[in-house]
mmCIF file with all atom_site columns, C-alpha atoms in Angstrom:
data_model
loop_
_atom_site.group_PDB
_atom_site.id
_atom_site.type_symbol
_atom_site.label_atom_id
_atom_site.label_alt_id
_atom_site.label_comp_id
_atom_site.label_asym_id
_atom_site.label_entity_id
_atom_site.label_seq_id
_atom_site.pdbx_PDB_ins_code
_atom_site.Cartn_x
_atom_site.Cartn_y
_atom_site.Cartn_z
_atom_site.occupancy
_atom_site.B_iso_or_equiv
_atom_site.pdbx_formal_charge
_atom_site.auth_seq_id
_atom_site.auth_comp_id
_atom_site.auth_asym_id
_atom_site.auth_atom_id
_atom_site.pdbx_PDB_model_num
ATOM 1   C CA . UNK L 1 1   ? 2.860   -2.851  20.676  1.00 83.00 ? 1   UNK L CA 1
ATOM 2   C CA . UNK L 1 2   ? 5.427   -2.269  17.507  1.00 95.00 ? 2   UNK L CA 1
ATOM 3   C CA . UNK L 1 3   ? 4.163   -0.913  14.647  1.00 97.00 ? 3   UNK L CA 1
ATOM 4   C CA . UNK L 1 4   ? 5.667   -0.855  10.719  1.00 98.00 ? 4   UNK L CA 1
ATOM 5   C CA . UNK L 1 5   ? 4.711   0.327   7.820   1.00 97.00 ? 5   UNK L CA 1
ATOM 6   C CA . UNK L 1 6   ? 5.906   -0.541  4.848   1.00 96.00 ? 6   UNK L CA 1
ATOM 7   C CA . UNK L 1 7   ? 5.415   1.443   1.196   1.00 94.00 ? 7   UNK L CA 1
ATOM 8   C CA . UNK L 1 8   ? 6.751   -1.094  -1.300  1.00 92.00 ? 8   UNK L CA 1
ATOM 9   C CA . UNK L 1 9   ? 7.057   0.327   -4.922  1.00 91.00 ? 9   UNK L CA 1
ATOM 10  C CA . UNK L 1 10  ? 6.089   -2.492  -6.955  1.00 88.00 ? 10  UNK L CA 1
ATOM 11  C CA . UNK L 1 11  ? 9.080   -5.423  -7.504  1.00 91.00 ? 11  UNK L CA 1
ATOM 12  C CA . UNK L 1 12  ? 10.911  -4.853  -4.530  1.00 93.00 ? 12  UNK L CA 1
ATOM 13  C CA . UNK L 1 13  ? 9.414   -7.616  -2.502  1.00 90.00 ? 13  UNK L CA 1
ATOM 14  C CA . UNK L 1 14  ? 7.517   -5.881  0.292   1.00 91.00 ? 14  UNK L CA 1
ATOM 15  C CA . UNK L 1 15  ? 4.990   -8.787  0.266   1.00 87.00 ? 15  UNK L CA 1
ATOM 16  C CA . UNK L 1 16  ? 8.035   -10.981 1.141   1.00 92.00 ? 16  UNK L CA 1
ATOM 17  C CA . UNK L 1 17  ? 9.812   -8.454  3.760   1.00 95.00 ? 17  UNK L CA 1
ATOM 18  C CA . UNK L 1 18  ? 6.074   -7.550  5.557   1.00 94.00 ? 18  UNK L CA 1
ATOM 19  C CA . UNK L 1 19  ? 5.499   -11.072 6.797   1.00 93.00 ? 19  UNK L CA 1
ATOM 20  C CA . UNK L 1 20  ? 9.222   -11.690 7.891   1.00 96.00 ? 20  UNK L CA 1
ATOM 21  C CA . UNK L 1 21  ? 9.029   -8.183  9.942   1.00 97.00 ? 21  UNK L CA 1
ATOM 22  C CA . UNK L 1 22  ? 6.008   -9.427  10.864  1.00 96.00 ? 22  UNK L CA 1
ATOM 23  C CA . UNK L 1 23  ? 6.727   -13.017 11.982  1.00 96.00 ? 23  UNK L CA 1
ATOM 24  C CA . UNK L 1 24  ? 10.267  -11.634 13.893  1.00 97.00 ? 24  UNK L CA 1
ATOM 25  C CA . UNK L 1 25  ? 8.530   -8.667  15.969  1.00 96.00 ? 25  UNK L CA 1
ATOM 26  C CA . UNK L 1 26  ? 5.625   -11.154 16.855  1.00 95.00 ? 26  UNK L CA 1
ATOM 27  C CA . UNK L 1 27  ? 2.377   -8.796  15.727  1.00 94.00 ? 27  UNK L CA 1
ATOM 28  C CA . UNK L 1 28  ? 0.111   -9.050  12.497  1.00 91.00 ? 28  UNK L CA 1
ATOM 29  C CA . UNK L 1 29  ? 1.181   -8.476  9.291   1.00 91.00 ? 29  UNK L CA 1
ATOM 30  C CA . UNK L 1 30  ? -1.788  -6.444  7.521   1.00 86.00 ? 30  UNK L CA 1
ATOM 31  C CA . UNK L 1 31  ? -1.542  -6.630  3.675   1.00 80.00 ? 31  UNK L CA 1
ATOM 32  C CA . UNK L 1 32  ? -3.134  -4.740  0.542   1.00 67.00 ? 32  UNK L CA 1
ATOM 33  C CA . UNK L 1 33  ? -6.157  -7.149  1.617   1.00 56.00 ? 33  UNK L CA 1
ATOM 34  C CA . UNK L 1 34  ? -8.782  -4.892  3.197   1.00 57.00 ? 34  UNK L CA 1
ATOM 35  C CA . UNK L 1 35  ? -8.929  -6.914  6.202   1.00 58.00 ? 35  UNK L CA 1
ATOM 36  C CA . UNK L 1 36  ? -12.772 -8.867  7.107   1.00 63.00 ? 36  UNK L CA 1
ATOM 37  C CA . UNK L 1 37  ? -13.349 -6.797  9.809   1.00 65.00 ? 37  UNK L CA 1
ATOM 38  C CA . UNK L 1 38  ? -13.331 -3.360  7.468   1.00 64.00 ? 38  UNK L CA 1
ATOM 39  C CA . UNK L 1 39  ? -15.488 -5.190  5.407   1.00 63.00 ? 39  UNK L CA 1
ATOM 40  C CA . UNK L 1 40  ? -17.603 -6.691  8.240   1.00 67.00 ? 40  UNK L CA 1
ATOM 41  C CA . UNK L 1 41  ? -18.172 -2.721  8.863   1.00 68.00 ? 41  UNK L CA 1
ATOM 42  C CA . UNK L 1 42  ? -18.980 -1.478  5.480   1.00 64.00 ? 42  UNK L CA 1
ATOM 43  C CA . UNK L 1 43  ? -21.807 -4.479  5.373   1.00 67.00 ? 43  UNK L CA 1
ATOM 44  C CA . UNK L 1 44  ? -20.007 -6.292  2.161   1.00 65.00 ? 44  UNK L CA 1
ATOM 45  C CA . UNK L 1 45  ? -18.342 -8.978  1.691   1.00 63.00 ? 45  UNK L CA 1
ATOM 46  C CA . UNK L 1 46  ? -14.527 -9.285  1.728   1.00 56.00 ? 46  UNK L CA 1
ATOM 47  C CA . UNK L 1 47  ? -14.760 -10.638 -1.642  1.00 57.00 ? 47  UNK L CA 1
ATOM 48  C CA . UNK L 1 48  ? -16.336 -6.972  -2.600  1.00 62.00 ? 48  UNK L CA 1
ATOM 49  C CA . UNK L 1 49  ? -14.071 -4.910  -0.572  1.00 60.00 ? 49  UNK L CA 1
ATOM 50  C CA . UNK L 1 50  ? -10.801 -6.576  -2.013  1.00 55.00 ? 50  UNK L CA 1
ATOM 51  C CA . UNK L 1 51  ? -12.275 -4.843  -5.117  1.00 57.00 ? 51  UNK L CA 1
ATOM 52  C CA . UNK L 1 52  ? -11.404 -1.655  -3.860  1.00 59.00 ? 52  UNK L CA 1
ATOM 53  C CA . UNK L 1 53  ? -8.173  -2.811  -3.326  1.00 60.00 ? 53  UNK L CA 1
ATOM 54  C CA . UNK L 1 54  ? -5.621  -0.695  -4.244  1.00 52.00 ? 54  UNK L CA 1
ATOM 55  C CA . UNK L 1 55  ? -3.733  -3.843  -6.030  1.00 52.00 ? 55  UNK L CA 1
ATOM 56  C CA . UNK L 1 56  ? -6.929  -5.441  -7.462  1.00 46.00 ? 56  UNK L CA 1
ATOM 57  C CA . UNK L 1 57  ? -7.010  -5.187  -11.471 1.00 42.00 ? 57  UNK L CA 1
ATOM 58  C CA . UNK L 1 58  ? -9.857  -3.367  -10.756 1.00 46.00 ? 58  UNK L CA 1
ATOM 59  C CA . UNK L 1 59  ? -9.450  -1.608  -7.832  1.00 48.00 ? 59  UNK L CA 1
ATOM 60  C CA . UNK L 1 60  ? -9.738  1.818   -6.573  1.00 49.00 ? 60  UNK L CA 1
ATOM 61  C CA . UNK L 1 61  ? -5.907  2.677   -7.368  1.00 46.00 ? 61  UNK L CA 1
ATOM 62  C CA . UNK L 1 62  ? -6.379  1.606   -10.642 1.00 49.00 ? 62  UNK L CA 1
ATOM 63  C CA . UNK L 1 63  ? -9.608  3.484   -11.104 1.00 47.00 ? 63  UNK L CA 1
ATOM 64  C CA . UNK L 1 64  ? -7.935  6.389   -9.956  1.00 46.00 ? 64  UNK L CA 1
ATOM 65  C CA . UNK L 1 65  ? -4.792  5.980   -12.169 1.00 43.00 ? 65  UNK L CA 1
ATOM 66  C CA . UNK L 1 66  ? -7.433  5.787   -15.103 1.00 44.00 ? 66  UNK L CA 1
ATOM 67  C CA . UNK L 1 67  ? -10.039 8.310   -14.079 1.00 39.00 ? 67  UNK L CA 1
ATOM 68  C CA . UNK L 1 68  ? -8.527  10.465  -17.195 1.00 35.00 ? 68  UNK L CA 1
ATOM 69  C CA . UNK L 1 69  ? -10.358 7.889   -19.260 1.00 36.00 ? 69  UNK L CA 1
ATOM 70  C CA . UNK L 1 70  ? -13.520 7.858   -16.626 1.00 33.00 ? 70  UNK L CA 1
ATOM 71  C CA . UNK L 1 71  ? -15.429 11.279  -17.580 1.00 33.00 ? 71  UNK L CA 1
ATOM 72  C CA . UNK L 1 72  ? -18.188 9.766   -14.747 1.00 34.00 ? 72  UNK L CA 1
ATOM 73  C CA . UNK L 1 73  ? -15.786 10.383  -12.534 1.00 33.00 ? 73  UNK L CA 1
ATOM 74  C CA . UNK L 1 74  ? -14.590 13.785  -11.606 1.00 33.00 ? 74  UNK L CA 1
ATOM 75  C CA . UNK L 1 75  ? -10.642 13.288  -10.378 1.00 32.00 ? 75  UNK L CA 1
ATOM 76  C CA . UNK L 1 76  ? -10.380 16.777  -8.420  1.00 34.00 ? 76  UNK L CA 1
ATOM 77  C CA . UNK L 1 77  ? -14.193 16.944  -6.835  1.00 33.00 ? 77  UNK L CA 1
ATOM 78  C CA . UNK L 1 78  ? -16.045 15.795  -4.116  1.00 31.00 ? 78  UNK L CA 1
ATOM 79  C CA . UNK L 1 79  ? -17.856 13.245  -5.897  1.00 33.00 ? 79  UNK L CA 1
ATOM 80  C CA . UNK L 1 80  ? -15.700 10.460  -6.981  1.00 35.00 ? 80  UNK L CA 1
ATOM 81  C CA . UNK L 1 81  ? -18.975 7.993   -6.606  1.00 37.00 ? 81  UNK L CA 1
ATOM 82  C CA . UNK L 1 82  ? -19.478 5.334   -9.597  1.00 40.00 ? 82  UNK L CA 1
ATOM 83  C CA . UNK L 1 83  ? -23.304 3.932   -9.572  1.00 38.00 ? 83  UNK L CA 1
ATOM 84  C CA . UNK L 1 84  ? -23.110 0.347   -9.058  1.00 43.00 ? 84  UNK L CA 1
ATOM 85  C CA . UNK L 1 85  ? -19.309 0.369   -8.751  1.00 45.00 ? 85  UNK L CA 1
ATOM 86  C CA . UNK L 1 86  ? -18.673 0.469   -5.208  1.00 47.00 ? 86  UNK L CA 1
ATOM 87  C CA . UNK L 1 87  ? -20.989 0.401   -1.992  1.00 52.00 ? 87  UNK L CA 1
ATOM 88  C CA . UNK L 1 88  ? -20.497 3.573   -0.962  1.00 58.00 ? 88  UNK L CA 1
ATOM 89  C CA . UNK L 1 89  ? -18.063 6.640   -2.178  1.00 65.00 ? 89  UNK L CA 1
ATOM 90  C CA . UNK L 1 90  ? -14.341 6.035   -2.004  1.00 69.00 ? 90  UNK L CA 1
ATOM 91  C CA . UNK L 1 91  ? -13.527 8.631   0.471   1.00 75.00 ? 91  UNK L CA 1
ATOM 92  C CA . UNK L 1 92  ? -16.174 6.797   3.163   1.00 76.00 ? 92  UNK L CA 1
ATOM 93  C CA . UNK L 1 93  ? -14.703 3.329   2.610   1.00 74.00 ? 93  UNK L CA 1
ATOM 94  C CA . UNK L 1 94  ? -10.873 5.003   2.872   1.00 80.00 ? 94  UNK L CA 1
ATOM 95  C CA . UNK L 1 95  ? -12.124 7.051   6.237   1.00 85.00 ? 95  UNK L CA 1
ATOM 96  C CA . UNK L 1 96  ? -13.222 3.714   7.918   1.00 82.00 ? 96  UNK L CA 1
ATOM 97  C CA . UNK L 1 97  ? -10.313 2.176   6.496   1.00 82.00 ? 97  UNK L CA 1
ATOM 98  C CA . UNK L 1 98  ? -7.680  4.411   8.193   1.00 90.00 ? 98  UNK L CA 1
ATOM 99  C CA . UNK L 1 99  ? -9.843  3.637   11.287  1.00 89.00 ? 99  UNK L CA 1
ATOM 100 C CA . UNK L 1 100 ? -9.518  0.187   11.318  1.00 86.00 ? 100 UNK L CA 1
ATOM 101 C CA . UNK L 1 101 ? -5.674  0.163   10.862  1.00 90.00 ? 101 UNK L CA 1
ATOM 102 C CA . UNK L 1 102 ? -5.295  2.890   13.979  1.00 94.00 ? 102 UNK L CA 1
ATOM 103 C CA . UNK L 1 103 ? -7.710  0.770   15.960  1.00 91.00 ? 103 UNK L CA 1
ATOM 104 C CA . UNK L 1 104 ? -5.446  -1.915  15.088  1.00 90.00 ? 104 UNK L CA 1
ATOM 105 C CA . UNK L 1 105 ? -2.149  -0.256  15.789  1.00 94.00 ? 105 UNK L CA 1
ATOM 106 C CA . UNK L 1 106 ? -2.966  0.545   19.522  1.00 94.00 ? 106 UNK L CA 1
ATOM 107 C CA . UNK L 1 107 ? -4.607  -2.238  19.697  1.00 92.00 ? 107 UNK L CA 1
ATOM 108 C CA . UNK L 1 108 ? -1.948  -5.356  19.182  1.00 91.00 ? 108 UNK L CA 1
ATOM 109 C CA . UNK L 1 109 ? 0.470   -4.018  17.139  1.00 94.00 ? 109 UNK L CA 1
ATOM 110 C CA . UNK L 1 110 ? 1.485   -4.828  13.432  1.00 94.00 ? 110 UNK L CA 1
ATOM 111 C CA . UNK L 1 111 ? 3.156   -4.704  10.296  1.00 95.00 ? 111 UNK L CA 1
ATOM 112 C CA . UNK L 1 112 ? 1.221   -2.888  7.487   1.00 94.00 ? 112 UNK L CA 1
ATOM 113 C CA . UNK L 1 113 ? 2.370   -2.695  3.968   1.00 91.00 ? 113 UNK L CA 1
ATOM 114 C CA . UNK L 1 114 ? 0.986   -0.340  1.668   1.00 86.00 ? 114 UNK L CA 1
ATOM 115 C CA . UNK L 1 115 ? -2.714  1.805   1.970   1.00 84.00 ? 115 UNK L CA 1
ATOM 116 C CA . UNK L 1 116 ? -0.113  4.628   2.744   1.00 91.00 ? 116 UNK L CA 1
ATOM 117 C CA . UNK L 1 117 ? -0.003  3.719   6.418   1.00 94.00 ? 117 UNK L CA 1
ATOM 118 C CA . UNK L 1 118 ? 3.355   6.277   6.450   1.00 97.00 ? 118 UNK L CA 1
ATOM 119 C CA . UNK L 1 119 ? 0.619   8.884   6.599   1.00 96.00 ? 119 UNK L CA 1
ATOM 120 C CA . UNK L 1 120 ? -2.057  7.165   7.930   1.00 96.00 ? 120 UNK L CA 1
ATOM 121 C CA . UNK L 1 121 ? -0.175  6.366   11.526  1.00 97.00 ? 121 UNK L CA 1
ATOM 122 C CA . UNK L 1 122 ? 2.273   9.120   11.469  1.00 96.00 ? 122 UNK L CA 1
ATOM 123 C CA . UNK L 1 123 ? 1.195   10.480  15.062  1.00 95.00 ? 123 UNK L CA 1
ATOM 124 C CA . UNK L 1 124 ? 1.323   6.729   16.171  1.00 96.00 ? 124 UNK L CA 1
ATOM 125 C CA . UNK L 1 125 ? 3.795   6.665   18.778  1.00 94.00 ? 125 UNK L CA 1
ATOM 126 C CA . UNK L 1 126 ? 7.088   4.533   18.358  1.00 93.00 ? 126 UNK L CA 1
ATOM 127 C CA . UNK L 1 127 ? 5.994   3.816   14.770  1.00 96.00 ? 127 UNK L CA 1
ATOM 128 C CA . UNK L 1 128 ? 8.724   3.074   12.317  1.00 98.00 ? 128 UNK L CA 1
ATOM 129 C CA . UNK L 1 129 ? 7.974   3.707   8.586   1.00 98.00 ? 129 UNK L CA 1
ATOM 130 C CA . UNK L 1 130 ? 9.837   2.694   6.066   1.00 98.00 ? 130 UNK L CA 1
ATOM 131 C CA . UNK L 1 131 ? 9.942   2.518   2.089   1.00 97.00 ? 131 UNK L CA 1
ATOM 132 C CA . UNK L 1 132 ? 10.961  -0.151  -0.286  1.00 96.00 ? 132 UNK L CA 1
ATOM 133 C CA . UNK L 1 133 ? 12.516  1.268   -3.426  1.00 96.00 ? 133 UNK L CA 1
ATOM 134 C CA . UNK L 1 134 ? 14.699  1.251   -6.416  1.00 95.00 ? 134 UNK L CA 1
ATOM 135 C CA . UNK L 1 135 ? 14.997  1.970   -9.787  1.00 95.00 ? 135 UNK L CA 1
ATOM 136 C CA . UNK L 1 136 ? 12.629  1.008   -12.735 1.00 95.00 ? 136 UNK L CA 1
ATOM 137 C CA . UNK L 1 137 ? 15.001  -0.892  -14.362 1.00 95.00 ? 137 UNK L CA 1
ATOM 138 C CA . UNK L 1 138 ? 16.024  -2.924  -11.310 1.00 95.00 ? 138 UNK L CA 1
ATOM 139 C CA . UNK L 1 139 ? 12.402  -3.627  -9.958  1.00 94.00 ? 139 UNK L CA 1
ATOM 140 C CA . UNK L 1 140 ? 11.236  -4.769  -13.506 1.00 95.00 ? 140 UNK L CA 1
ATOM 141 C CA . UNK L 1 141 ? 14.374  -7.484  -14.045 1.00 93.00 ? 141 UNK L CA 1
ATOM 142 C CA . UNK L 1 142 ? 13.529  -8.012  -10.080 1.00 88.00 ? 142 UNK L CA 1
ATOM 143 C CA . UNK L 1 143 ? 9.099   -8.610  -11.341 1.00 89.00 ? 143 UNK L CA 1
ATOM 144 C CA . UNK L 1 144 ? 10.019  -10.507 -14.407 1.00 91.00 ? 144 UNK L CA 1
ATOM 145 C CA . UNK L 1 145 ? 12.915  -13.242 -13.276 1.00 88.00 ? 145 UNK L CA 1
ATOM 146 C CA . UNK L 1 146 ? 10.136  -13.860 -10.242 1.00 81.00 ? 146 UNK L CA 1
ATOM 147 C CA . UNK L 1 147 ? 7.081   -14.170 -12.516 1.00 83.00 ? 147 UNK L CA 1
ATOM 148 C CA . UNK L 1 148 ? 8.571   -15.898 -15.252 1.00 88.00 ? 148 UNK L CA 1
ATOM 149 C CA . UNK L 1 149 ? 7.475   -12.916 -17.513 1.00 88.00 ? 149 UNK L CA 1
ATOM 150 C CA . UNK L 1 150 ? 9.660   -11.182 -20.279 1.00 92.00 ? 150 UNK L CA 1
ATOM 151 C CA . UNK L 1 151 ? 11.297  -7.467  -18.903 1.00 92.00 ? 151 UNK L CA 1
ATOM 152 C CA . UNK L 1 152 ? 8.650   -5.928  -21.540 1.00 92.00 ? 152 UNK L CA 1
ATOM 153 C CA . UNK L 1 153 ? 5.251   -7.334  -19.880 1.00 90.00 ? 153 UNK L CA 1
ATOM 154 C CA . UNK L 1 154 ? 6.589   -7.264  -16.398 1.00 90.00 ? 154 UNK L CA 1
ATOM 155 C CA . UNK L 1 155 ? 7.681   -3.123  -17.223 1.00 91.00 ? 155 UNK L CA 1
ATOM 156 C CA . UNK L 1 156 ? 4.063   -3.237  -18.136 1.00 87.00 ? 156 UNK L CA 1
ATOM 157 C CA . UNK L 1 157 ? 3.140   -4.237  -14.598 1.00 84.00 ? 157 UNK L CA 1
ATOM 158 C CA . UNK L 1 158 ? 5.485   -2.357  -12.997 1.00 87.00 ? 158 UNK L CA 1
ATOM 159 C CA . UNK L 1 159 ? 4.453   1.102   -14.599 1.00 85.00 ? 159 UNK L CA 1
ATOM 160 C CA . UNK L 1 160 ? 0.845   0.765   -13.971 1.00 77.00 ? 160 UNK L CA 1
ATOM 161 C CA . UNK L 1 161 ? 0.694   -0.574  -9.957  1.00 79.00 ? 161 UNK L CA 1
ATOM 162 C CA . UNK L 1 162 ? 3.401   2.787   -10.034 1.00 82.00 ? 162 UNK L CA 1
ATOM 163 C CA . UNK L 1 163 ? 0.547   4.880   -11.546 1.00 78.00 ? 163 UNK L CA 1
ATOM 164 C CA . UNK L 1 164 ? -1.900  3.089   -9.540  1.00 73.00 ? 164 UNK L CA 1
ATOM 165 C CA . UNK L 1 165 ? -0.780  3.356   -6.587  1.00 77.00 ? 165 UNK L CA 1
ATOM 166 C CA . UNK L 1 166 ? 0.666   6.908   -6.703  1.00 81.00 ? 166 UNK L CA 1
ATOM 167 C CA . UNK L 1 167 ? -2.474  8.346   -8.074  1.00 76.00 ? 167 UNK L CA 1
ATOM 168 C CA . UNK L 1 168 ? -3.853  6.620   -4.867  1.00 76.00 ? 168 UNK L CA 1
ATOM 169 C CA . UNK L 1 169 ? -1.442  8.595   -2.164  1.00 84.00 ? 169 UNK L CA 1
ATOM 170 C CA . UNK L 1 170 ? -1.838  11.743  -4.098  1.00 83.00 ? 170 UNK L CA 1
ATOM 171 C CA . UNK L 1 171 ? -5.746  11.913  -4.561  1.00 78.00 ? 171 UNK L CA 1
ATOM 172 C CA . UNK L 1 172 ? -6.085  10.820  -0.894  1.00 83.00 ? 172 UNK L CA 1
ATOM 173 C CA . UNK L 1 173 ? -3.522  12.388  0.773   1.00 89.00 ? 173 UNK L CA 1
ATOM 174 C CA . UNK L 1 174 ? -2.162  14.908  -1.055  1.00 88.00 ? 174 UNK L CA 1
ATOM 175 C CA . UNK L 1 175 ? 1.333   13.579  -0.801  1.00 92.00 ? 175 UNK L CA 1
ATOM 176 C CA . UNK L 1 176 ? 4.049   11.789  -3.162  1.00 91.00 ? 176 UNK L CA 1
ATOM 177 C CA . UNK L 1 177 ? 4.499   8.080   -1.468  1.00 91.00 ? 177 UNK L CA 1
ATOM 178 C CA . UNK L 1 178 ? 8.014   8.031   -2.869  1.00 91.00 ? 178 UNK L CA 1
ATOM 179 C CA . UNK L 1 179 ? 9.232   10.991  -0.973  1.00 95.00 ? 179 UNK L CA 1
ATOM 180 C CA . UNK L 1 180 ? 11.984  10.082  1.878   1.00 95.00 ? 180 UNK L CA 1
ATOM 181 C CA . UNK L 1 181 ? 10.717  12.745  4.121   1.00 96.00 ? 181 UNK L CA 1
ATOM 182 C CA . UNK L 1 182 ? 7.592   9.970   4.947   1.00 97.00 ? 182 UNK L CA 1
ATOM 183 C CA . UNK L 1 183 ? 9.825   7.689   6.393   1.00 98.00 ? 183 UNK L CA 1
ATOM 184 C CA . UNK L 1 184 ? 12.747  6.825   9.187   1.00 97.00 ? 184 UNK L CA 1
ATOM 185 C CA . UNK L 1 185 ? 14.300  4.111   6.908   1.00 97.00 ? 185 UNK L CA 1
ATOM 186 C CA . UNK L 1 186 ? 14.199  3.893   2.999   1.00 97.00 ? 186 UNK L CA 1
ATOM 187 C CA . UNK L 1 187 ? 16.109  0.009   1.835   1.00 97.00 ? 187 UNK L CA 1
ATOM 188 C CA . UNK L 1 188 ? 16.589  -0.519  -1.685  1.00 97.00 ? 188 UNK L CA 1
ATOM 189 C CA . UNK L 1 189 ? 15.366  -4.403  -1.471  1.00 94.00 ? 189 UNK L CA 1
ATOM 190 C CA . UNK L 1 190 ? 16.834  -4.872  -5.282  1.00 94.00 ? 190 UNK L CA 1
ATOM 191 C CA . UNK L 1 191 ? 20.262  -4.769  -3.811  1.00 95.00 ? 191 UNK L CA 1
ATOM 192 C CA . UNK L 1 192 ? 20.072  -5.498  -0.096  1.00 96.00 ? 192 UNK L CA 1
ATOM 193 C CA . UNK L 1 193 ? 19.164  -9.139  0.409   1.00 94.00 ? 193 UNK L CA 1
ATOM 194 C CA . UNK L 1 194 ? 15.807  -9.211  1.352   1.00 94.00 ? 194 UNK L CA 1
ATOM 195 C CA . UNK L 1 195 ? 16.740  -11.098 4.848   1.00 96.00 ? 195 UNK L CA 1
ATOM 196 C CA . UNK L 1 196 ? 19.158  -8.306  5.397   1.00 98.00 ? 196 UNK L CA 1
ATOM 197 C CA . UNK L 1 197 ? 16.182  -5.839  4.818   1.00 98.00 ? 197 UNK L CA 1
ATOM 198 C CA . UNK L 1 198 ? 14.037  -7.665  7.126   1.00 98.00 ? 198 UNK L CA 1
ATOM 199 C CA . UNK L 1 199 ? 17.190  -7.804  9.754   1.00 98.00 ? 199 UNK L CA 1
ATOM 200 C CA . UNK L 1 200 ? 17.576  -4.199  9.340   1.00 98.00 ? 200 UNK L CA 1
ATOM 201 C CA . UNK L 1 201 ? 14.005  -3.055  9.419   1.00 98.00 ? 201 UNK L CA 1
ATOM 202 C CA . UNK L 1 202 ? 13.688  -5.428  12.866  1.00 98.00 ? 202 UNK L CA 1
ATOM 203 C CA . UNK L 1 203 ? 16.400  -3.750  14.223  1.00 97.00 ? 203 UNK L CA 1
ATOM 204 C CA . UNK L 1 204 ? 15.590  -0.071  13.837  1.00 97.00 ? 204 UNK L CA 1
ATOM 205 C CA . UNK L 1 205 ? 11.724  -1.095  15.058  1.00 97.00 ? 205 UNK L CA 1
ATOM 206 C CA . UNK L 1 206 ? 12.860  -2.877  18.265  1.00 95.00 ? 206 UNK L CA 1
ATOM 207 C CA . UNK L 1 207 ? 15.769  0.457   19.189  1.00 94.00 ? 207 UNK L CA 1
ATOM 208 C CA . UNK L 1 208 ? 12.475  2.954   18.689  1.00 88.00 ? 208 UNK L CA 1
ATOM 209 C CA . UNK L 1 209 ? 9.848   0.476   20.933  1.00 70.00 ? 209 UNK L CA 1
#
């Protein structure tokens, strides 16, 4: 069964590139969305787990990225646990999380883009990981001409799913999602075509299964 990940810095269209992989290597393409049966598991609905989501306005990445402004919530300790926020602490519902996606992976296969899956499947054999990247100025002209936003709201964006989801990586794992050493193949998708991304990402996942 192939198996991708994908780490897509925001505006360089991994939510484009993850289904094409996807769709050309013939196994699931696993999103940001916590899938149903992770939230089937956790006893809440998908609706509440997608507000964990590490791309939700308020999800955990983006309480992480703010936890400076969150005295509740202590950013280096154990307990990162906000009453009523969540159903259970954010290290339980990323445990069973990681579970799901390596139960997944042996199981049939798939693409998964972001929930630093780099990390999370590294000992899975065959997998090919790869990061989507480029520079700030590209990815916000790249956010803004698809959004229909100016460069200064879509920098916005840009800057905070950065924070977001670095903060996420770092508090979890310990590890910088930007650094090269994670990954077999890093494509800057601001330059490269996206369909010659896809092509090339197909082609290095079919030479390692």
């Amino acid at each position: 069964m192939r198996v991708v990940t994908i780490s897509a810095a925001y505006g360089t269209a991994g939510g484009h590139i993850g289904p094409a992989v996807a769709e050309r290597l013939g196994v699931p393409f696993v999103d940001r969305a916590i899938p149903s049966a992770v939230a089937k598991e956790l006893g809440c609905t998908l609706e509440e787990a997608l507000a964990h989501d590490d791309r939700a306005e308020h999800g955990l990445g983006r309480l992480l990225s703010g936890a400076i402004r969150l005295p509740t919530v202590t950013f280096g300790g154990v307990d990162m646990y906000v009453p009523g926020a969540m159903p259970l602490p954010p290290e339980e519902f990323v445990r069973r999380t990681e579970r799901m996606m390596k139960e997944m992976a042996l199981a049939q296969g798939g693409v998964f883009l972001g929930r630093a899956g780099a990390l999370v499947l590294a000992d899975h054999p065959g997998a090919l990981h790869v990061r989507l990247d480029a520079p700030l100025k590209r990815r916000v002209r790249q956010t803004a001409t698809l959004s229909g936003t100016s460069e200064r709201e879509a920098r916005a964006v840009v800057e905070d799913n950065d924070r977001a989801r670095t903060a996420y990586v770092r508090h979890f794992y310990r590890a910088d999602p930007g650094d090269p050493c994670h990954y077999h193949l890093v494509l800057d998708s601001t330059t490269i075509p996206v369909p010659a991304c896809v092509d090339l990402i197909v082609t290095a996942a079919t030479a390692l299964g």
